[in-house]
PDB file of C-alpha atoms in Angstrom:
ATOM      1  CA  THR A   1      85.562  81.422  21.569  1.00 50.00           C
ATOM      2  CA  GLN A   2      88.893  83.204  21.090  1.00 55.00           C
ATOM      3  CA  LEU A   3      88.480  86.728  19.835  1.00 81.00           C
ATOM      4  CA  LEU A   4      91.029  88.679  17.855  1.00 91.00           C
ATOM      5  CA  GLU A   5      90.435  92.406  17.788  1.00 94.00           C
ATOM      6  CA  GLN A   6      92.052  94.452  15.078  1.00 96.00           C
ATOM      7  CA  SER A   7      92.493  98.204  15.023  1.00 96.00           C
ATOM      8  CA  PRO A   8      91.913 100.445  13.316  1.00 96.00           C
ATOM      9  CA  GLN A   9      89.205  98.898  11.160  1.00 94.00           C
ATOM     10  CA  PHE A  10      89.745 101.447   8.401  1.00 96.00           C
ATOM     11  CA  LEU A  11      92.807 103.476   7.489  1.00 97.00           C
ATOM     12  CA  SER A  12      93.333 105.856   4.588  1.00 97.00           C
ATOM     13  CA  ILE A  13      96.776 107.401   4.169  1.00 96.00           C
ATOM     14  CA  GLN A  14      98.923 109.127   1.587  1.00 97.00           C
ATOM     15  CA  GLU A  15     101.654 107.345  -0.286  1.00 97.00           C
ATOM     16  CA  GLY A  16     104.931 107.527   1.608  1.00 97.00           C
ATOM     17  CA  GLU A  17     103.434 107.643   5.093  1.00 97.00           C
ATOM     18  CA  ASN A  18     104.133 105.095   7.809  1.00 97.00           C
ATOM     19  CA  LEU A  19     101.418 103.175   9.625  1.00 97.00           C
ATOM     20  CA  THR A  20     100.890 100.566  12.306  1.00 98.00           C
ATOM     21  CA  VAL A  21      97.933  98.244  12.733  1.00 97.00           C
ATOM     22  CA  TYR A  22      97.241  96.120  15.766  1.00 97.00           C
ATOM     23  CA  CYS A  23      95.868  92.706  16.611  1.00 97.00           C
ATOM     24  CA  ASN A  24      94.916  91.982  20.225  1.00 95.00           C
ATOM     25  CA  SER A  25      93.465  89.091  22.154  1.00 93.00           C
ATOM     26  CA  SER A  26      93.041  87.914  25.717  1.00 90.00           C
ATOM     27  CA  SER A  27      94.105  84.437  24.625  1.00 88.00           C
ATOM     28  CA  VAL A  28      97.554  82.982  24.139  1.00 90.00           C
ATOM     29  CA  PHE A  29      98.309  81.618  20.690  1.00 89.00           C
ATOM     30  CA  SER A  30     100.739  78.977  19.562  1.00 86.00           C
ATOM     31  CA  SER A  31     101.379  81.087  16.495  1.00 88.00           C
ATOM     32  CA  LEU A  32      99.927  84.105  14.790  1.00 92.00           C
ATOM     33  CA  GLN A  33      99.642  84.840  11.099  1.00 93.00           C
ATOM     34  CA  TRP A  34      99.125  87.990   9.050  1.00 96.00           C
ATOM     35  CA  TYR A  35      97.329  87.820   5.712  1.00 97.00           C
ATOM     36  CA  ARG A  36      96.522  90.365   3.028  1.00 97.00           C
ATOM     37  CA  GLN A  37      93.358  90.103   0.988  1.00 97.00           C
ATOM     38  CA  GLU A  38      92.574  92.009  -2.200  1.00 94.00           C
ATOM     39  CA  PRO A  39      89.040  92.449  -3.585  1.00 90.00           C
ATOM     40  CA  GLY A  40      87.672  89.325  -5.239  1.00 91.00           C
ATOM     41  CA  GLU A  41      90.472  87.122  -3.979  1.00 94.00           C
ATOM     42  CA  GLY A  42      91.237  84.941  -1.009  1.00 96.00           C
ATOM     43  CA  PRO A  43      93.600  85.973   1.803  1.00 96.00           C
ATOM     44  CA  VAL A  44      97.282  85.448   1.103  1.00 96.00           C
ATOM     45  CA  LEU A  45      99.678  84.584   3.902  1.00 94.00           C
ATOM     46  CA  LEU A  46     102.331  87.222   4.631  1.00 96.00           C
ATOM     47  CA  VAL A  47     104.071  85.901   7.739  1.00 95.00           C
ATOM     48  CA  THR A  48     103.895  83.584  10.744  1.00 92.00           C
ATOM     49  CA  VAL A  49     105.253  84.522  14.174  1.00 93.00           C
ATOM     50  CA  VAL A  50     105.743  81.881  16.813  1.00 90.00           C
ATOM     51  CA  THR A  51     108.033  83.086  19.600  1.00 92.00           C
ATOM     52  CA  GLY A  52     107.019  85.783  22.088  1.00 93.00           C
ATOM     53  CA  GLY A  53     108.811  89.023  21.231  1.00 95.00           C
ATOM     54  CA  GLU A  54     109.653  87.819  17.747  1.00 95.00           C
ATOM     55  CA  VAL A  55     110.146  90.431  15.030  1.00 97.00           C
ATOM     56  CA  LYS A  56     110.015  89.578  11.320  1.00 97.00           C
ATOM     57  CA  LYS A  57     110.594  91.848   8.373  1.00 97.00           C
ATOM     58  CA  LEU A  58     109.223  91.491   4.871  1.00 95.00           C
ATOM     59  CA  LYS A  59     110.622  94.357   2.791  1.00 95.00           C
ATOM     60  CA  ARG A  60     108.815  97.453   4.137  1.00 97.00           C
ATOM     61  CA  LEU A  61     106.592  95.427   6.477  1.00 97.00           C
ATOM     62  CA  THR A  62     107.641  94.707  10.078  1.00 98.00           C
ATOM     63  CA  PHE A  63     105.697  92.211  12.161  1.00 97.00           C
ATOM     64  CA  GLN A  64     106.024  91.833  15.916  1.00 97.00           C
ATOM     65  CA  PHE A  65     104.587  89.197  18.243  1.00 96.00           C
ATOM     66  CA  GLY A  66     103.918  90.301  21.800  1.00 95.00           C
ATOM     67  CA  ASP A  67     105.998  88.852  24.617  1.00 94.00           C
ATOM     68  CA  ALA A  68     102.970  87.046  26.037  1.00 93.00           C
ATOM     69  CA  ARG A  69     101.925  85.770  22.585  1.00 92.00           C
ATOM     70  CA  LYS A  70      98.532  87.475  22.872  1.00 93.00           C
ATOM     71  CA  ASP A  71      98.987  90.399  20.499  1.00 94.00           C
ATOM     72  CA  SER A  72     100.805  91.488  17.386  1.00 96.00           C
ATOM     73  CA  SER A  73     101.488  94.565  15.308  1.00 97.00           C
ATOM     74  CA  LEU A  74     102.184  95.236  11.651  1.00 98.00           C
ATOM     75  CA  HIS A  75     104.161  98.334  10.730  1.00 98.00           C
ATOM     76  CA  ILE A  76     104.451  99.518   7.138  1.00 97.00           C
ATOM     77  CA  THR A  77     107.148 101.997   6.221  1.00 97.00           C
ATOM     78  CA  ALA A  78     106.658 104.366   3.289  1.00 97.00           C
ATOM     79  CA  ALA A  79     103.336 102.892   2.211  1.00 97.00           C
ATOM     80  CA  GLN A  80     102.730 102.330  -1.489  1.00 97.00           C
ATOM     81  CA  PRO A  81      99.423 102.095  -3.400  1.00 96.00           C
ATOM     82  CA  GLY A  82     100.188  98.402  -3.883  1.00 95.00           C
ATOM     83  CA  ASP A  83      99.863  97.954  -0.109  1.00 96.00           C
ATOM     84  CA  THR A  84      96.139  98.682  -0.362  1.00 96.00           C
ATOM     85  CA  GLY A  85      94.044  95.800   0.877  1.00 97.00           C
ATOM     86  CA  LEU A  86      92.476  94.091   3.866  1.00 97.00           C
ATOM     87  CA  TYR A  87      95.012  92.997   6.474  1.00 98.00           C
ATOM     88  CA  LEU A  88      93.900  90.075   8.589  1.00 97.00           C
ATOM     89  CA  CYS A  89      95.524  88.577  11.629  1.00 95.00           C
ATOM     90  CA  ALA A  90      94.822  84.987  12.594  1.00 93.00           C
ATOM     91  CA  GLY A  91      95.611  83.014  15.712  1.00 90.00           C
ATOM     92  CA  ASP A  92      96.382  79.341  15.864  1.00 82.00           C
ATOM     93  CA  SER A  93      95.445  77.644  19.120  1.00 75.00           C
ATOM     94  CA  GLY A  94      97.523  74.590  18.312  1.00 68.00           C
ATOM     95  CA  GLY A  95      96.357  71.021  18.582  1.00 61.00           C
ATOM     96  CA  TYR A  96      93.929  70.442  15.754  1.00 57.00           C
ATOM     97  CA  GLN A  97      94.745  73.778  14.166  1.00 56.00           C
ATOM     98  CA  LYS A  98      91.642  75.779  14.947  1.00 71.00           C
ATOM     99  CA  VAL A  99      92.529  79.084  13.316  1.00 81.00           C
ATOM    100  CA  THR A 100      90.562  82.204  14.290  1.00 85.00           C
ATOM    101  CA  PHE A 101      90.616  85.405  12.251  1.00 91.00           C
ATOM    102  CA  GLY A 102      90.221  89.009  13.235  1.00 93.00           C
ATOM    103  CA  ILE A 103      87.793  91.154  11.245  1.00 93.00           C
ATOM    104  CA  GLY A 104      90.644  92.956   9.541  1.00 95.00           C
ATOM    105  CA  THR A 105      92.040  96.422   8.876  1.00 97.00           C
ATOM    106  CA  LYS A 106      91.071  97.880   5.529  1.00 97.00           C
ATOM    107  CA  LEU A 107      93.986  99.974   4.275  1.00 97.00           C
ATOM    108  CA  GLN A 108      93.829 102.434   1.425  1.00 97.00           C
ATOM    109  CA  VAL A 109      97.023 104.113   0.232  1.00 97.00           C
ATOM    110  CA  ILE A 110      96.321 107.146  -1.901  1.00 97.00           C
ATOM    111  CA  PRO A 111      98.868 107.998  -4.626  1.00 95.00           C
TER     112      PRO A 111
ATOM    113  CA  ASP B   1     101.875  74.273  -8.230  1.00 63.00           C
ATOM    114  CA  ALA B   2      98.101  74.525  -8.440  1.00 83.00           C
ATOM    115  CA  GLY B   3      96.486  76.361  -5.571  1.00 94.00           C
ATOM    116  CA  VAL B   4      93.214  75.618  -3.842  1.00 97.00           C
ATOM    117  CA  ILE B   5      90.504  75.417  -6.463  1.00 97.00           C
ATOM    118  CA  GLN B   6      86.919  76.364  -5.687  1.00 98.00           C
ATOM    119  CA  SER B   7      83.790  76.216  -7.785  1.00 97.00           C
ATOM    120  CA  PRO B   8      81.599  77.896  -8.671  1.00 98.00           C
ATOM    121  CA  ARG B   9      83.100  81.396  -8.377  1.00 97.00           C
ATOM    122  CA  HIS B  10      79.652  82.951  -8.372  1.00 97.00           C
ATOM    123  CA  GLU B  11      76.261  81.471  -7.618  1.00 97.00           C
ATOM    124  CA  VAL B  12      72.910  83.216  -7.652  1.00 98.00           C
ATOM    125  CA  THR B  13      69.959  81.172  -6.497  1.00 97.00           C
ATOM    126  CA  GLU B  14      66.512  81.550  -5.081  1.00 97.00           C
ATOM    127  CA  MET B  15      65.539  80.985  -1.500  1.00 97.00           C
ATOM    128  CA  GLY B  16      64.798  77.340  -0.813  1.00 96.00           C
ATOM    129  CA  GLN B  17      67.133  75.946  -3.446  1.00 97.00           C
ATOM    130  CA  GLU B  18      70.015  73.621  -2.709  1.00 97.00           C
ATOM    131  CA  VAL B  19      73.517  75.009  -3.102  1.00 98.00           C
ATOM    132  CA  THR B  20      76.672  72.914  -3.385  1.00 98.00           C
ATOM    133  CA  LEU B  21      80.114  74.486  -3.217  1.00 98.00           C
ATOM    134  CA  ARG B  22      83.177  72.486  -4.172  1.00 98.00           C
ATOM    135  CA  CYS B  23      86.821  72.573  -3.191  1.00 98.00           C
ATOM    136  CA  LYS B  24      89.996  70.851  -4.313  1.00 98.00           C
ATOM    137  CA  PRO B  25      92.790  71.391  -1.777  1.00 96.00           C
ATOM    138  CA  ILE B  26      96.475  71.584  -2.566  1.00 95.00           C
ATOM    139  CA  SER B  27      97.913  68.121  -3.080  1.00 94.00           C
ATOM    140  CA  GLY B  28      99.683  66.871   0.031  1.00 91.00           C
ATOM    141  CA  HIS B  29      97.848  69.181   2.418  1.00 92.00           C
ATOM    142  CA  ASN B  30      96.244  67.242   5.241  1.00 90.00           C
ATOM    143  CA  SER B  31      93.888  69.860   6.666  1.00 90.00           C
ATOM    144  CA  LEU B  32      90.957  71.568   4.960  1.00 93.00           C
ATOM    145  CA  PHE B  33      88.890  74.481   6.211  1.00 93.00           C
ATOM    146  CA  TRP B  34      85.616  76.089   5.132  1.00 96.00           C
ATOM    147  CA  TYR B  35      85.157  79.759   6.027  1.00 95.00           C
ATOM    148  CA  ARG B  36      82.371  82.242   5.385  1.00 96.00           C
ATOM    149  CA  GLN B  37      83.154  85.941   4.975  1.00 96.00           C
ATOM    150  CA  THR B  38      80.741  88.833   5.373  1.00 94.00           C
ATOM    151  CA  MET B  39      81.292  92.540   5.920  1.00 89.00           C
ATOM    152  CA  MET B  40      79.720  92.433   9.353  1.00 88.00           C
ATOM    153  CA  ARG B  41      81.309  89.288  10.777  1.00 89.00           C
ATOM    154  CA  GLY B  42      84.522  88.892   8.811  1.00 91.00           C
ATOM    155  CA  LEU B  43      85.893  85.384   8.290  1.00 93.00           C
ATOM    156  CA  GLU B  44      84.027  82.759  10.268  1.00 92.00           C
ATOM    157  CA  LEU B  45      85.256  79.190  10.493  1.00 91.00           C
ATOM    158  CA  LEU B  46      82.454  76.803   9.601  1.00 94.00           C
ATOM    159  CA  ILE B  47      84.175  73.426   9.733  1.00 93.00           C
ATOM    160  CA  TYR B  48      87.579  71.871   9.342  1.00 89.00           C
ATOM    161  CA  PHE B  49      88.856  68.446   8.434  1.00 92.00           C
ATOM    162  CA  ASN B  50      92.097  66.706   9.261  1.00 89.00           C
ATOM    163  CA  ASN B  51      93.026  63.718   7.113  1.00 91.00           C
ATOM    164  CA  ASN B  52      89.490  63.778   5.664  1.00 93.00           C
ATOM    165  CA  VAL B  53      87.872  63.515   9.114  1.00 92.00           C
ATOM    166  CA  PRO B  54      85.686  66.374  10.405  1.00 92.00           C
ATOM    167  CA  ILE B  55      87.341  67.688  13.559  1.00 87.00           C
ATOM    168  CA  ASP B  56      85.173  70.621  14.549  1.00 86.00           C
ATOM    169  CA  ASP B  57      81.867  71.624  12.971  1.00 90.00           C
ATOM    170  CA  SER B  58      80.764  73.925  15.773  1.00 88.00           C
ATOM    171  CA  GLY B  59      80.825  76.867  13.386  1.00 89.00           C
ATOM    172  CA  MET B  60      78.214  75.415  11.067  1.00 93.00           C
ATOM    173  CA  PRO B  61      75.233  77.747  11.473  1.00 86.00           C
ATOM    174  CA  GLU B  62      72.482  75.145  11.566  1.00 84.00           C
ATOM    175  CA  ASP B  63      71.315  71.851  10.166  1.00 90.00           C
ATOM    176  CA  ARG B  64      70.824  73.358   6.750  1.00 95.00           C
ATOM    177  CA  PHE B  65      74.602  73.310   6.341  1.00 97.00           C
ATOM    178  CA  SER B  66      76.580  70.131   5.779  1.00 97.00           C
ATOM    179  CA  ALA B  67      80.105  69.381   4.610  1.00 97.00           C
ATOM    180  CA  LYS B  68      81.832  66.264   3.380  1.00 97.00           C
ATOM    181  CA  MET B  69      85.338  65.249   2.447  1.00 97.00           C
ATOM    182  CA  PRO B  70      85.126  61.860   0.737  1.00 96.00           C
ATOM    183  CA  ASN B  71      88.829  61.834  -0.149  1.00 95.00           C
ATOM    184  CA  ALA B  72      91.981  63.887   0.235  1.00 94.00           C
ATOM    185  CA  SER B  73      91.407  65.849  -2.956  1.00 95.00           C
ATOM    186  CA  PHE B  74      87.781  66.919  -2.725  1.00 96.00           C
ATOM    187  CA  SER B  75      85.334  68.545  -0.328  1.00 98.00           C
ATOM    188  CA  THR B  76      81.832  69.933  -0.600  1.00 98.00           C
ATOM    189  CA  LEU B  77      79.795  72.379   1.421  1.00 98.00           C
ATOM    190  CA  LYS B  78      76.064  72.054   0.948  1.00 98.00           C
ATOM    191  CA  ILE B  79      73.265  74.386   1.995  1.00 97.00           C
ATOM    192  CA  GLN B  80      69.736  72.991   1.830  1.00 96.00           C
ATOM    193  CA  PRO B  81      67.455  74.865   1.817  1.00 96.00           C
ATOM    194  CA  SER B  82      69.244  78.151   1.193  1.00 96.00           C
ATOM    195  CA  GLU B  83      68.088  81.443   2.726  1.00 96.00           C
ATOM    196  CA  PRO B  84      68.917  85.090   1.873  1.00 97.00           C
ATOM    197  CA  ARG B  85      70.984  85.393   5.077  1.00 95.00           C
ATOM    198  CA  ASP B  86      73.340  82.740   3.687  1.00 96.00           C
ATOM    199  CA  SER B  87      74.553  85.257   1.095  1.00 97.00           C
ATOM    200  CA  ALA B  88      78.315  85.627   1.596  1.00 97.00           C
ATOM    201  CA  VAL B  89      81.657  84.632   0.151  1.00 98.00           C
ATOM    202  CA  TYR B  90      82.603  81.091   1.078  1.00 98.00           C
ATOM    203  CA  PHE B  91      86.288  80.237   1.195  1.00 98.00           C
ATOM    204  CA  CYS B  92      88.010  76.910   1.262  1.00 97.00           C
ATOM    205  CA  ALA B  93      91.557  76.734   2.595  1.00 95.00           C
ATOM    206  CA  SER B  94      94.070  73.953   3.059  1.00 94.00           C
ATOM    207  CA  SER B  95      97.172  73.519   5.149  1.00 90.00           C
ATOM    208  CA  ARG B  96     100.185  71.221   5.030  1.00 83.00           C
ATOM    209  CA  THR B  97     101.179  71.294   8.650  1.00 66.00           C
ATOM    210  CA  GLU B  98      99.588  70.420  11.939  1.00 62.00           C
ATOM    211  CA  LEU B  99     101.729  72.837  13.907  1.00 55.00           C
ATOM    212  CA  THR B 100     100.983  76.264  12.436  1.00 61.00           C
ATOM    213  CA  GLY B 101      97.976  78.034  10.990  1.00 75.00           C
ATOM    214  CA  GLU B 102      99.482  78.718   7.597  1.00 86.00           C
ATOM    215  CA  LEU B 103      96.448  78.459   5.366  1.00 91.00           C
ATOM    216  CA  PHE B 104      96.278  78.600   1.595  1.00 94.00           C
ATOM    217  CA  PHE B 105      92.969  79.984   0.411  1.00 96.00           C
ATOM    218  CA  GLY B 106      91.007  79.513  -2.759  1.00 97.00           C
ATOM    219  CA  GLU B 107      89.516  82.483  -4.567  1.00 96.00           C
ATOM    220  CA  GLY B 108      86.149  81.945  -2.920  1.00 97.00           C
ATOM    221  CA  SER B 109      82.597  81.281  -4.030  1.00 98.00           C
ATOM    222  CA  ARG B 110      80.327  84.312  -3.897  1.00 97.00           C
ATOM    223  CA  LEU B 111      76.801  83.156  -3.062  1.00 98.00           C
ATOM    224  CA  THR B 112      73.734  85.319  -3.479  1.00 98.00           C
ATOM    225  CA  VAL B 113      70.396  83.938  -2.320  1.00 97.00           C
ATOM    226  CA  LEU B 114      67.431  85.966  -3.535  1.00 96.00           C
TER     227      LEU B 114
END
């Protein structure tokens, strides 16, 4: 079983602060995804990273895939209350698309 | 475009009863996944289908759980008999590619077994 560990599990910050959350594994992934989930809804895909060392930006969110394709980070600049939610990373082992999720980082941005 | 549609959104039942959860994937998606989410264990993959064929059901907790996908537009997850420990949110997700894990999730079915 491939495990994805996310840290921190909980994070509460003030509006305007920067933050970084991490996703780590001992396994190599074909690709890695980040999702955001709000209460009462399903996870929504934010980004996919495929190449080791890849960096993708989505407005104030910066995603990085580790060189060895085993880990990833999500950095949020100037967090807004609308960023509040559960951030999940997921690893795709390729082949028949067995996708494994981390337990998530629950982010609260206080106005 | 319509997203993944799940029903029911909420289900409250008594221990021992049969529960059937339903999912309509996004049209044209060839992979379908059933996940269970709890606070303690997060999102757990129960089973996934590719082109209507079950590929891996190793995540199904026990024989009380079964899933079917009779055609490309419909899947069910059945629990019989249900137990209180089955209480969770069950998500269905579909995907349009065999190369990346870009999943589109439904809104989930919250199951409470008393």
